[in-house]
Tab-separated table of C-alpha atoms and ligand atoms in Angstrom:
chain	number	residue	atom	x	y	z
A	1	UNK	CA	132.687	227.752	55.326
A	2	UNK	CA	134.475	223.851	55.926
A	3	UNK	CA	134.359	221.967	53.097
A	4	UNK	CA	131.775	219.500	53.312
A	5	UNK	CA	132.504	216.093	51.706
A	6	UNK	CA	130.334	213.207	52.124
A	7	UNK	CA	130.414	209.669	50.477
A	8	UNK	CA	127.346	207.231	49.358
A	9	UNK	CA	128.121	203.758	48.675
A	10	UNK	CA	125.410	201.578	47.588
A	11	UNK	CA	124.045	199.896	44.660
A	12	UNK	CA	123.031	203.345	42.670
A	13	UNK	CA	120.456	203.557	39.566
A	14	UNK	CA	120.020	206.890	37.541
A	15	UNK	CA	118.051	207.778	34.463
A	16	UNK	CA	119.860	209.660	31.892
A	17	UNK	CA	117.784	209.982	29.060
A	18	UNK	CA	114.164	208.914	28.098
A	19	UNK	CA	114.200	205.276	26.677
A	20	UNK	CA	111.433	206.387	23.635
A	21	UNK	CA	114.297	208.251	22.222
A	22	UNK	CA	117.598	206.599	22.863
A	23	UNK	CA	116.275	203.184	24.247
A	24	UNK	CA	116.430	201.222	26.810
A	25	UNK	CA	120.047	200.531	27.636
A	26	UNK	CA	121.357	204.005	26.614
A	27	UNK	CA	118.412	205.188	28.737
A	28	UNK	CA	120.012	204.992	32.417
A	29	UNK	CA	123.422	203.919	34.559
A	30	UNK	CA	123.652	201.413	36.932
A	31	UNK	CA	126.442	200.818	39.180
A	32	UNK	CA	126.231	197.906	41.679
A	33	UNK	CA	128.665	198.846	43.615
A	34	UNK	CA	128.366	202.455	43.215
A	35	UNK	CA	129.654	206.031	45.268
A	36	UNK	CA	127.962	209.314	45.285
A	37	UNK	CA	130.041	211.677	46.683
A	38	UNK	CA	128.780	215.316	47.801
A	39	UNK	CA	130.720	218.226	47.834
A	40	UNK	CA	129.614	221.108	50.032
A	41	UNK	CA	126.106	221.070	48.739
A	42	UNK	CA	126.524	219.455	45.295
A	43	UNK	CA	127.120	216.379	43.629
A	44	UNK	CA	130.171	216.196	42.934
A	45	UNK	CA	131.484	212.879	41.817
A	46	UNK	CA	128.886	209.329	40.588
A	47	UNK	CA	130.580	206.141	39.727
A	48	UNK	CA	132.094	202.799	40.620
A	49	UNK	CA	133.137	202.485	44.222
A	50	UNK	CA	136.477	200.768	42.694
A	51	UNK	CA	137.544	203.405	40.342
A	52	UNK	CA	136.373	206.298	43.040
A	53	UNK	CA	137.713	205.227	45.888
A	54	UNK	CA	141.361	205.715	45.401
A	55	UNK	CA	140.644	209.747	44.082
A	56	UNK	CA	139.089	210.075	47.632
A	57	UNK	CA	141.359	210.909	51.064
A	58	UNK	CA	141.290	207.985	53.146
A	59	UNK	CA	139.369	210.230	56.039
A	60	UNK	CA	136.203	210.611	53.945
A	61	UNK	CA	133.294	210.110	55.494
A	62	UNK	CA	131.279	207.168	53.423
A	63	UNK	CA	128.155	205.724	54.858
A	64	UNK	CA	127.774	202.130	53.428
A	65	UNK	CA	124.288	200.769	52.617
A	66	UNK	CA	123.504	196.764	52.533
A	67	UNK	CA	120.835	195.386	50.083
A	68	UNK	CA	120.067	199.053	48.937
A	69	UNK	CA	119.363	201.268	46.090
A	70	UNK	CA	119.881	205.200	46.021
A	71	UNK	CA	118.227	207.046	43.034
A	72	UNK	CA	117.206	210.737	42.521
A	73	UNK	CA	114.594	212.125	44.545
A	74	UNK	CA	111.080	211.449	42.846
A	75	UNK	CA	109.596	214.425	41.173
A	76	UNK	CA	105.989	214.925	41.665
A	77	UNK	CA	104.163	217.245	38.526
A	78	UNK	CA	101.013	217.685	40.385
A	79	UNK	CA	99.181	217.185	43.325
A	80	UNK	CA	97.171	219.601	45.540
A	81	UNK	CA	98.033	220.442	49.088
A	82	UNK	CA	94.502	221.572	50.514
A	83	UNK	CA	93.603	218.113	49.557
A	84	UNK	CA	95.426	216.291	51.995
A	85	UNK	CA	92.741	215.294	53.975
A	86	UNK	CA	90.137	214.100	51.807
A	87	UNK	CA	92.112	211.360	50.005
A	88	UNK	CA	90.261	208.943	49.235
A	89	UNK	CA	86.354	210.296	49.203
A	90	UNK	CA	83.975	208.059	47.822
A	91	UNK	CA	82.113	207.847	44.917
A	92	UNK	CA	81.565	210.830	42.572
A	93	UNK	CA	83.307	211.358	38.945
A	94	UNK	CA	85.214	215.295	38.715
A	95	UNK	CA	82.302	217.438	38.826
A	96	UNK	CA	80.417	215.912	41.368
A	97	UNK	CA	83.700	215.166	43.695
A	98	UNK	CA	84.849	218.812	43.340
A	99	UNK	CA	81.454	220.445	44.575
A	100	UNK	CA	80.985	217.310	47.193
A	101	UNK	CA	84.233	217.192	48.590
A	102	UNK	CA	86.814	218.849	47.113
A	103	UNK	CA	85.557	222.788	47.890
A	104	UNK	CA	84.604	222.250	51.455
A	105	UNK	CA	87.735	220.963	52.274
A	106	UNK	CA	89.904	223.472	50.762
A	107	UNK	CA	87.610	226.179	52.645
A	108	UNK	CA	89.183	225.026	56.446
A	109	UNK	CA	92.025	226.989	54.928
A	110	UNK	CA	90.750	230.479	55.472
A	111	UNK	CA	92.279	229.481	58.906
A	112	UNK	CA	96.106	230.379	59.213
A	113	UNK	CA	96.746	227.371	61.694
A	114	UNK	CA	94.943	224.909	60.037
A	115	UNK	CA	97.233	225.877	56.985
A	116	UNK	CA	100.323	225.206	58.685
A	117	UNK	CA	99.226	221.903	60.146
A	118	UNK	CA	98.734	220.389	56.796
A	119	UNK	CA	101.720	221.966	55.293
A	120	UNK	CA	103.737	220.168	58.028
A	121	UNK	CA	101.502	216.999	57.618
A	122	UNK	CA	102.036	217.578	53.816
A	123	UNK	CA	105.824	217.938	53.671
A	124	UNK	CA	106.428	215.134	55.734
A	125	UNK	CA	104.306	212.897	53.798
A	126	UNK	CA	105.848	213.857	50.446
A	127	UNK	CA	109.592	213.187	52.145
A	128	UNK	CA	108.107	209.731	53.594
A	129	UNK	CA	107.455	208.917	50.133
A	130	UNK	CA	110.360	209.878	48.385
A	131	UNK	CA	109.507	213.222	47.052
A	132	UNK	CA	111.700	215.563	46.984
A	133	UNK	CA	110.237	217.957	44.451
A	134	UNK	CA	106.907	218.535	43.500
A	135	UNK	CA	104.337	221.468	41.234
A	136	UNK	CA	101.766	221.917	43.850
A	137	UNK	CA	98.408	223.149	44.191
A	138	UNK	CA	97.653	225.899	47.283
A	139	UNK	CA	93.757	226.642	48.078
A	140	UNK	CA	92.607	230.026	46.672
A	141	UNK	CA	93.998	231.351	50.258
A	142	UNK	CA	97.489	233.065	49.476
A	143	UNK	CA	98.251	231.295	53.372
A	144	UNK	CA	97.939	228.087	51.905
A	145	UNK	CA	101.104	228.711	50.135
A	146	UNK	CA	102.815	230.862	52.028
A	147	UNK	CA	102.808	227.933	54.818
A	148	UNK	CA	104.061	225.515	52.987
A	149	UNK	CA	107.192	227.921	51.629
A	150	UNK	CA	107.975	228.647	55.017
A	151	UNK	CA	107.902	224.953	55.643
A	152	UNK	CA	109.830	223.693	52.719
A	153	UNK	CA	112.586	227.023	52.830
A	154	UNK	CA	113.554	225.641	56.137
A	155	UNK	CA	114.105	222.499	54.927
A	156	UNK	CA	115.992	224.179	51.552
A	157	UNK	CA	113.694	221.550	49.131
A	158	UNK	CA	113.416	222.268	45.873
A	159	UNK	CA	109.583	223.092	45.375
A	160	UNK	CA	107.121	224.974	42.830
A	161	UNK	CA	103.546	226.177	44.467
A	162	UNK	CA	100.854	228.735	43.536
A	163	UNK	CA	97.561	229.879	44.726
A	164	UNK	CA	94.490	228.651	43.098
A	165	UNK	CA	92.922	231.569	40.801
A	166	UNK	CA	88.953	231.029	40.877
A	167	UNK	CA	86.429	233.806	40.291
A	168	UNK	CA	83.426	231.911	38.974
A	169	UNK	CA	81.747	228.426	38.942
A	170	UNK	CA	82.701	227.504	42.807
A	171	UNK	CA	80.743	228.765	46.397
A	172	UNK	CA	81.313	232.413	47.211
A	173	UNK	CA	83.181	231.622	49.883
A	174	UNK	CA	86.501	230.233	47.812
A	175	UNK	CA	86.440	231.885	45.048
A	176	UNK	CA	88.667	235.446	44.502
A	177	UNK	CA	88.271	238.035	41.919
A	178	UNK	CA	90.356	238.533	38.685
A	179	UNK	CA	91.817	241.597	39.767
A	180	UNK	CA	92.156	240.016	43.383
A	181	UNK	CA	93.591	237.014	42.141
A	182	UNK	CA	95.760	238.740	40.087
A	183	UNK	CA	97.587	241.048	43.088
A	184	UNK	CA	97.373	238.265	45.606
A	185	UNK	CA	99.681	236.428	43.178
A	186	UNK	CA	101.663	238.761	42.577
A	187	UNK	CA	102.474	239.199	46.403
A	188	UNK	CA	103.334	235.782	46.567
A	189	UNK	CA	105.502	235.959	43.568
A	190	UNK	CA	107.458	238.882	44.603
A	191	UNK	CA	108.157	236.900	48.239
A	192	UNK	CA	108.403	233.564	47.116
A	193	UNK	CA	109.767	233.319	43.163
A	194	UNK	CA	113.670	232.219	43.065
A	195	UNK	CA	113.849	232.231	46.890
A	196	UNK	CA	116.431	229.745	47.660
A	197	UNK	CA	115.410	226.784	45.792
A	198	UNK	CA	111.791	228.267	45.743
A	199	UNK	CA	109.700	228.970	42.804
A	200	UNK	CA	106.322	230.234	42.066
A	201	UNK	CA	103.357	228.633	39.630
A	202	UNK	CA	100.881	230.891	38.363
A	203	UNK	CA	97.303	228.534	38.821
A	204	UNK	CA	94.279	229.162	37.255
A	205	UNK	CA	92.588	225.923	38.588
A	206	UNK	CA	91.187	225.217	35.184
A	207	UNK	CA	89.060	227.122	32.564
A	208	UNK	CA	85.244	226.418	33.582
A	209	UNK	CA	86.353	228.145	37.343
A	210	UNK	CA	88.285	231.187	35.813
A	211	UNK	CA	86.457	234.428	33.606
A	212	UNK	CA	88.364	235.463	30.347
A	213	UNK	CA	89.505	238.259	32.289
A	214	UNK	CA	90.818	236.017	34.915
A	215	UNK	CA	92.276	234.046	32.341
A	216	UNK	CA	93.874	237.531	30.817
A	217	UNK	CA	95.628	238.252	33.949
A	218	UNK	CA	97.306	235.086	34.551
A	219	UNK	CA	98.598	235.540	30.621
A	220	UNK	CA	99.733	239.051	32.045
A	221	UNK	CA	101.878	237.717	35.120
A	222	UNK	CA	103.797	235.160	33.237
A	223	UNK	CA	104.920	237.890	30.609
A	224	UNK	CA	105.700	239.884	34.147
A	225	UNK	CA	108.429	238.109	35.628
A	226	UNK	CA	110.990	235.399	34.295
A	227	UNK	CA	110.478	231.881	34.887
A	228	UNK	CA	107.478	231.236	36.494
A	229	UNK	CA	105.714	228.191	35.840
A	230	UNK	CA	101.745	227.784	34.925
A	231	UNK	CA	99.618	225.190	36.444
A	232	UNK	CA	95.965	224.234	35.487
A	233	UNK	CA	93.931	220.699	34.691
A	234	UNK	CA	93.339	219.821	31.148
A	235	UNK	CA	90.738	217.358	29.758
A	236	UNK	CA	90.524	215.274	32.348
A	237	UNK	CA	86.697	214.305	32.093
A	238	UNK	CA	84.316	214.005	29.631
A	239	UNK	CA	81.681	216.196	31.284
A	240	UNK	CA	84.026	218.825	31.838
A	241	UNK	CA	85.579	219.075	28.305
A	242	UNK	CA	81.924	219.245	27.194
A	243	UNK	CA	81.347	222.416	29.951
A	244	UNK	CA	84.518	223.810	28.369
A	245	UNK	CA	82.524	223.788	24.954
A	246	UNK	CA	79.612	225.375	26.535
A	247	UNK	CA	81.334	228.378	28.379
A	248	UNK	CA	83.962	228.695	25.654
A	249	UNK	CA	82.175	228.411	22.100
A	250	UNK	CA	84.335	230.520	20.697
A	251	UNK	CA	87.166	228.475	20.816
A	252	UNK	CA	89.054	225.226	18.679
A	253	UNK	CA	88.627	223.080	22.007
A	254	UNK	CA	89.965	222.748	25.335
A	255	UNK	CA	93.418	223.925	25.071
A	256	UNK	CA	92.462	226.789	22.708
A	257	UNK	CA	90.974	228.019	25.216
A	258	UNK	CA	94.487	228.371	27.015
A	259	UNK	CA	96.564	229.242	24.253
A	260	UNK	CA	94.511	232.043	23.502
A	261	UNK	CA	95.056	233.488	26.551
A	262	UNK	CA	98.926	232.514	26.556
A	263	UNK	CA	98.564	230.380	28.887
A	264	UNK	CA	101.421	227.758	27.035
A	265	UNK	CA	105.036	227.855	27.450
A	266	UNK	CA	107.971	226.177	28.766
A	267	UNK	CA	107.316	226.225	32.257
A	268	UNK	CA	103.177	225.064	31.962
A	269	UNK	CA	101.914	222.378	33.304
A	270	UNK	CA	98.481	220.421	32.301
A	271	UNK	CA	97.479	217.744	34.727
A	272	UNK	CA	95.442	214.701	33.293
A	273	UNK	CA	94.904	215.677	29.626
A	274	UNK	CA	93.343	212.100	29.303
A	275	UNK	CA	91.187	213.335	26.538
A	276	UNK	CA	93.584	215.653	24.684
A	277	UNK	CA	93.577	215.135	20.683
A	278	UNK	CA	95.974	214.812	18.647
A	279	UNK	CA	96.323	218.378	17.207
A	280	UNK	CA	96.679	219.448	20.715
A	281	UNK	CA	99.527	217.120	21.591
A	282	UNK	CA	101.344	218.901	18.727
A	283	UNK	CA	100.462	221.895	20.216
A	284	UNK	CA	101.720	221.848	23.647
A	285	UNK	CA	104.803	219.784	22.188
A	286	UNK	CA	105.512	222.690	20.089
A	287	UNK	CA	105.263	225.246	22.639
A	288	UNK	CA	107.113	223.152	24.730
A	289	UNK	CA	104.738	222.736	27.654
A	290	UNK	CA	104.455	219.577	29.709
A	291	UNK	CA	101.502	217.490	30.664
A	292	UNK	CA	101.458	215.739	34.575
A	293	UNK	CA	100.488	211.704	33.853
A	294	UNK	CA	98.297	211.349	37.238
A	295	UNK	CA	97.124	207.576	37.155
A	296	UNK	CA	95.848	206.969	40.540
A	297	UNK	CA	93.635	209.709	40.129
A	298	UNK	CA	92.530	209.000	36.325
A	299	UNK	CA	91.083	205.534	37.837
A	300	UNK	CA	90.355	206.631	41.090
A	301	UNK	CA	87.722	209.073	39.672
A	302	UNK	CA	86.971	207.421	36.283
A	303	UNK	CA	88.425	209.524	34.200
A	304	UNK	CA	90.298	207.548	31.694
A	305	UNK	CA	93.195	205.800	30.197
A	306	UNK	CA	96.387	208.467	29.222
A	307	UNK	CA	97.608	207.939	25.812
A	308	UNK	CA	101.311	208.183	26.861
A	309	UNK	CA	102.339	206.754	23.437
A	310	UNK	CA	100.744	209.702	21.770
A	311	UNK	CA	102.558	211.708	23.542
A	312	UNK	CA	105.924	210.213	22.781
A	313	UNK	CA	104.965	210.204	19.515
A	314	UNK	CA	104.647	214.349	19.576
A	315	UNK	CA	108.128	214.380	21.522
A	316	UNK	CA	105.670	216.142	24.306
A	317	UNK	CA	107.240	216.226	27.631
A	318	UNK	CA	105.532	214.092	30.158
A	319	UNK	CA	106.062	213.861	34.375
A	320	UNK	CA	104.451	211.964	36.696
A	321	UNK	CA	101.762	213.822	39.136
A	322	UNK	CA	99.756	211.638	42.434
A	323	UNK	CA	97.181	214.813	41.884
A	324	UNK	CA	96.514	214.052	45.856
A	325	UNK	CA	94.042	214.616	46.865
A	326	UNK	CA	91.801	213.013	42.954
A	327	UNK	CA	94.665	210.090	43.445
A	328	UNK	CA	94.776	208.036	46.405
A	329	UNK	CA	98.929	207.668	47.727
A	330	UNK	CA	101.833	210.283	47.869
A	331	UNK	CA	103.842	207.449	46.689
A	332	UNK	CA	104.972	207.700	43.235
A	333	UNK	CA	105.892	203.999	42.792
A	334	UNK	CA	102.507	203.523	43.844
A	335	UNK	CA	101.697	205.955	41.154
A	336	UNK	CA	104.216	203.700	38.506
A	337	UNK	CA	102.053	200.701	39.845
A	338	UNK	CA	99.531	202.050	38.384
A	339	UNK	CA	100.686	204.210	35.348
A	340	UNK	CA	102.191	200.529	34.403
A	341	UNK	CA	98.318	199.121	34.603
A	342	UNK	CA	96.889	202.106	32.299
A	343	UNK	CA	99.456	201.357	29.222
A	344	UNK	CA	98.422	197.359	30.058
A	345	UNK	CA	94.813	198.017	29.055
A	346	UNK	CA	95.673	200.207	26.112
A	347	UNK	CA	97.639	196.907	24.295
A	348	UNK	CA	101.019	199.047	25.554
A	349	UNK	CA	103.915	198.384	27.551
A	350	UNK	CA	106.039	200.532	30.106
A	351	UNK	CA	108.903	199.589	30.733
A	352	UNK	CA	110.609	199.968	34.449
A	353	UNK	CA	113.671	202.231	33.162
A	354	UNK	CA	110.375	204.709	31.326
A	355	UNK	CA	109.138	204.144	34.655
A	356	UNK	CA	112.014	205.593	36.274
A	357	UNK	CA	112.689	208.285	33.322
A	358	UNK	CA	108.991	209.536	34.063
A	359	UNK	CA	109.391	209.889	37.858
A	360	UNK	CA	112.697	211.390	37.794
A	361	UNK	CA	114.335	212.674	35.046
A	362	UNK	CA	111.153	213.036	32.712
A	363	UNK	CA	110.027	214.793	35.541
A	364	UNK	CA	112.449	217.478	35.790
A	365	UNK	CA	112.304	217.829	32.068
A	366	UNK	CA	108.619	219.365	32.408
A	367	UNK	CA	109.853	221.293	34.955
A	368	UNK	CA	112.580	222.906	33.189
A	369	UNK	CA	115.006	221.931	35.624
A	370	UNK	CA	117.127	218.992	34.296
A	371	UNK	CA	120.288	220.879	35.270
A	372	UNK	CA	119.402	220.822	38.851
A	373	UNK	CA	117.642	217.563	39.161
A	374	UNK	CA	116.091	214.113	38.069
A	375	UNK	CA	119.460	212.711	37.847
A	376	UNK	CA	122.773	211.939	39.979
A	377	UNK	CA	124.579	213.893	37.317
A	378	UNK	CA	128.278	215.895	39.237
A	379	UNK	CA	127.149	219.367	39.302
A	380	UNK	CA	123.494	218.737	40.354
A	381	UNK	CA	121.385	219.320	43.521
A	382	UNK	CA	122.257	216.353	46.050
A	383	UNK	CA	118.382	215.155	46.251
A	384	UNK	CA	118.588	211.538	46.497
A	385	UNK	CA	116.964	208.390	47.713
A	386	UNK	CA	118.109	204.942	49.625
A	387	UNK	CA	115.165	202.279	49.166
A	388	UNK	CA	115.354	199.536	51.185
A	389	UNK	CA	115.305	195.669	49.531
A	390	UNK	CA	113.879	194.302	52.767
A	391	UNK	CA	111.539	196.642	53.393
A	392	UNK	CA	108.602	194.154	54.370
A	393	UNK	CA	109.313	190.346	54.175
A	394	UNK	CA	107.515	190.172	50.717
A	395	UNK	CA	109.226	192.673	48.894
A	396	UNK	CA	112.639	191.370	50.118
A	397	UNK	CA	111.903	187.438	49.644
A	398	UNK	CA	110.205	188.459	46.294
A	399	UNK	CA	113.638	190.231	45.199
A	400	UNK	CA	115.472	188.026	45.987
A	401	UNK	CA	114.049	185.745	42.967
A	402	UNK	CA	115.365	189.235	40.720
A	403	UNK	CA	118.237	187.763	38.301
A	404	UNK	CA	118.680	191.648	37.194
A	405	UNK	CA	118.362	195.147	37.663
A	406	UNK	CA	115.284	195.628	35.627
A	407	UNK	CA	113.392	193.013	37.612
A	408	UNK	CA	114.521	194.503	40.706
A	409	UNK	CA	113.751	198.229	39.409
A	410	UNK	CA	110.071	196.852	38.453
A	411	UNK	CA	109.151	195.004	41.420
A	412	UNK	CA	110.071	198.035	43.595
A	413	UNK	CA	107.712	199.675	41.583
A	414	UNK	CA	105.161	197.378	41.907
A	415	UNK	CA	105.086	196.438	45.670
A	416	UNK	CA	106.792	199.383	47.059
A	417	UNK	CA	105.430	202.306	48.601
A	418	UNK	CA	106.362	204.533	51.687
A	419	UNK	CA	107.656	201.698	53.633
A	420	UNK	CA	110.724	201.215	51.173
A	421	UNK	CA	111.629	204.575	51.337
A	422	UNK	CA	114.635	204.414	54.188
A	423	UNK	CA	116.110	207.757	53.579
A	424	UNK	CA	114.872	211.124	51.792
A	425	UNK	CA	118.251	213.672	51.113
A	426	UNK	CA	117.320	217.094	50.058
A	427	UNK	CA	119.927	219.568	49.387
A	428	UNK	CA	122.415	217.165	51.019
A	429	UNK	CA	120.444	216.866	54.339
A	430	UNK	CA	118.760	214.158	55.836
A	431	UNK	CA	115.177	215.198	55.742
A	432	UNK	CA	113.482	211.553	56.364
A	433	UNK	CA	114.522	208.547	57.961
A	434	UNK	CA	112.249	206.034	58.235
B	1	GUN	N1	89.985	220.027	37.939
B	1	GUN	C1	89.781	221.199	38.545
B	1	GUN	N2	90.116	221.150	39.845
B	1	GUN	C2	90.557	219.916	40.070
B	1	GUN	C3	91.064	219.241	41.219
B	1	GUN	O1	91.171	219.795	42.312
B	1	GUN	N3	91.431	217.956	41.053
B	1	GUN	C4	91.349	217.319	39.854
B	1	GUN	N4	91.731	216.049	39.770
B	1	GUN	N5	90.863	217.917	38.762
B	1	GUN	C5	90.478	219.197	38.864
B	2	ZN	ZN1	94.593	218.108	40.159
């Protein structure tokens, strides 16, 4: 194969660490007149354009961005795919919303076609907005992620997807059996798990829509093959941590529930966990699990403030999730916009370079892939970002008042959204261009 070189030059941001434990300043890197240079499908080289520059041949090919920021690609912890087109459904709280709107939707998927058309629909939206990874929810139809695979290996992104496991508490017509649930993952597993940059989530949807022995065999499979990750929803509702009581008296509380069925590890993921205690912060720190901070979706269907702090305090590992289709954009500054607004009315701050950590680098922490991305690091996956300052005539008026990067950093976060997204890299490719 040709060597491949390639050269960024642009004002560049990165985090590098999360600002609870090292601070602020130690927390990211910032070079305003920065060059990422790519190396036959790897980063090879991050720094000052001046001090690069002369280590490069004069031949390189640089592309030069004006009034520009590249970052990492933004990490998405959770969202659901089936859900792409009922964002935005009005007016019921969990329960209601996943019986009224949630479950008929994710039924159209039975149909092969209609799984690739949102797949397609879904990819591009989550490369409009900057995404470039994301832990994603399929229906309880293995097609629903074998569609999007087949979409996403051809465009070599780095994505984690599994089926939905549901064998009680839904309509007959989505729901699977254990042992049904069990072997359909399985398939999907053995096609999909550590395909290219592919990787597989085992995804009991949560514990009031799975049996004990559903709940068994999804312990089973993640003791059957290496590194596959666990998704489900955690306290995200009062009425549905109070169901959890009612189906599961046997148990400490919510997340009992899943450790007893070893459902906790390194590679789990619990979206919302609004409600969690704080025994079971400690818990899932100490097995090293991660929980997916979704607030679009928290407000969106009343479900509550995230105690972030708490889970700083417990060391826990914490990404960001849009939890389309509960939240309402694909756009994870959107999501910062309002993640910043939930620590606001708990008395708490976050601070843009947190921001950052949690959408990038915090990100990739939950996901257990820090090596490969969330950062700019040499050696890493080339998945990267150019956000446009001017993107609407606010946004680039408004920065223009900035006096430093951690104005600029929070504004973007505030007023952007898919519009200042100019280009999404994956892998090294161009995959969107606004
Ligand atoms: N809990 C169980 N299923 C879901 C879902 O689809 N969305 C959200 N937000 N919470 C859930
Ligand atoms: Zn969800």
């Amino acid at each position: 194969m040709p060597l491949t070189r390639k050269a960024y030059r642009a004002a560049i941001l990165h985090s590098i660490a999360d600002p609870a434990e090292v601070g602020i300043e130690a927390s990211y890197e910032y070079f305003e007149d920065g060059l990422l240079v790519i190396d036959n499908g790897q980063i090879s080289a991050l720094g000052h354009a001046s001090d690069l520059l002369p280590t490069l041949p004069a031949d390189i090919d640089i592309t030069h961005y004006q009034d520009a920021l590249i970052t990492p690609g933004l990490i998405d912890t959770h969202i659901h795919l089936p859900q792409t087109g009922m964002v935005g459904a009005y007016g019921e709280q969990l329960l209601d919303w996943l019986n009224t709107y949630t479950f008929p939707c994710e039924s159209q998927f039975a149909d092969k076609a209609h799984a690739e058309e949102v797949a397609d629909i879904f990819i591009k939206e989550l490369l409009r907005n900057g995404t470039t990874t994301a832990l994603v929810f399929g229906s309880v139809h293995p097609q629903s992620v074998n569609s999007f695979f087949e979409a996403a290996e051809k465009l070599d992104l780095r994505m984690i997807a599994g089926k939905v496991m549901m064998d009680r508490n839904a309509p007959d017509y989505l729901t699977d059996t254990a042992e049904s649930g069990y072997q359909e993952s399985k398939a999907l597993i053995e096609r999909w798990h550590g395909k290219g940059r592919l990787h597989y989530a085992v995804t009991p949807r949560f514990a009031p829509t799975s049996t004990p022995e559903q709940l068994t065999l999804a312990g089973q499979l993640l003791g059957e093959y290496p590194d596959l990750y666990m998704q489900t929803h955690i306290s995200e509702n009062l009425q549905e941590v109070a169901w959890v009581k009612e189906l599961f008296p046997e148990r400490k509380g919510y997340l009992d529930v899943y450790d007893h069925y070893k459902l906790l590890g390194e590679r789990s993921v619990f979206a919302h966990g609004v409600h969690l205690c704080d025994n079971e912060c400690a818990r899932l720190a100490e097995t090293g699990s991660a929980v997916a901070f979704c607030p679009t979706s928290n407000f969106f269907l009343g479900s509550g403030l995230f105690n972030l702090p708490m889970a700083e305090k417990h060391k826990l590992n914490v990404g960001l999730g849009t939890d389309v289709g509960g939240g309402t954009s694909f756009s994870l500054l959107q999501t910062l916009n309002e993640a910043y607004k939930v620590m606001q009315l708990q008395g708490a701050r976050l601070s843009p370079f947190k921001s950052l950590y949690l959408a990038t680098l915090g990100g990739a922490r939950a996901l257990r892939l820090e090596d490969k991305i969330g950062t700019l690091q040499p050696g890493t996956d080339p998945d990267f970002l150019v956000l446009d300052y001017n993107a609407t005539p606010l946004l680039s008026y408004r920065l223009k008042q900035a006096n430093n990067i951690a104005e600029t950093l929070f504004v973007l976060m505030t007023l952007g959204d898919d519009r200042t997204i100019l280009q999404t890299y994956a892998a090294g490719n161009l995959v969107h261009q606004r």
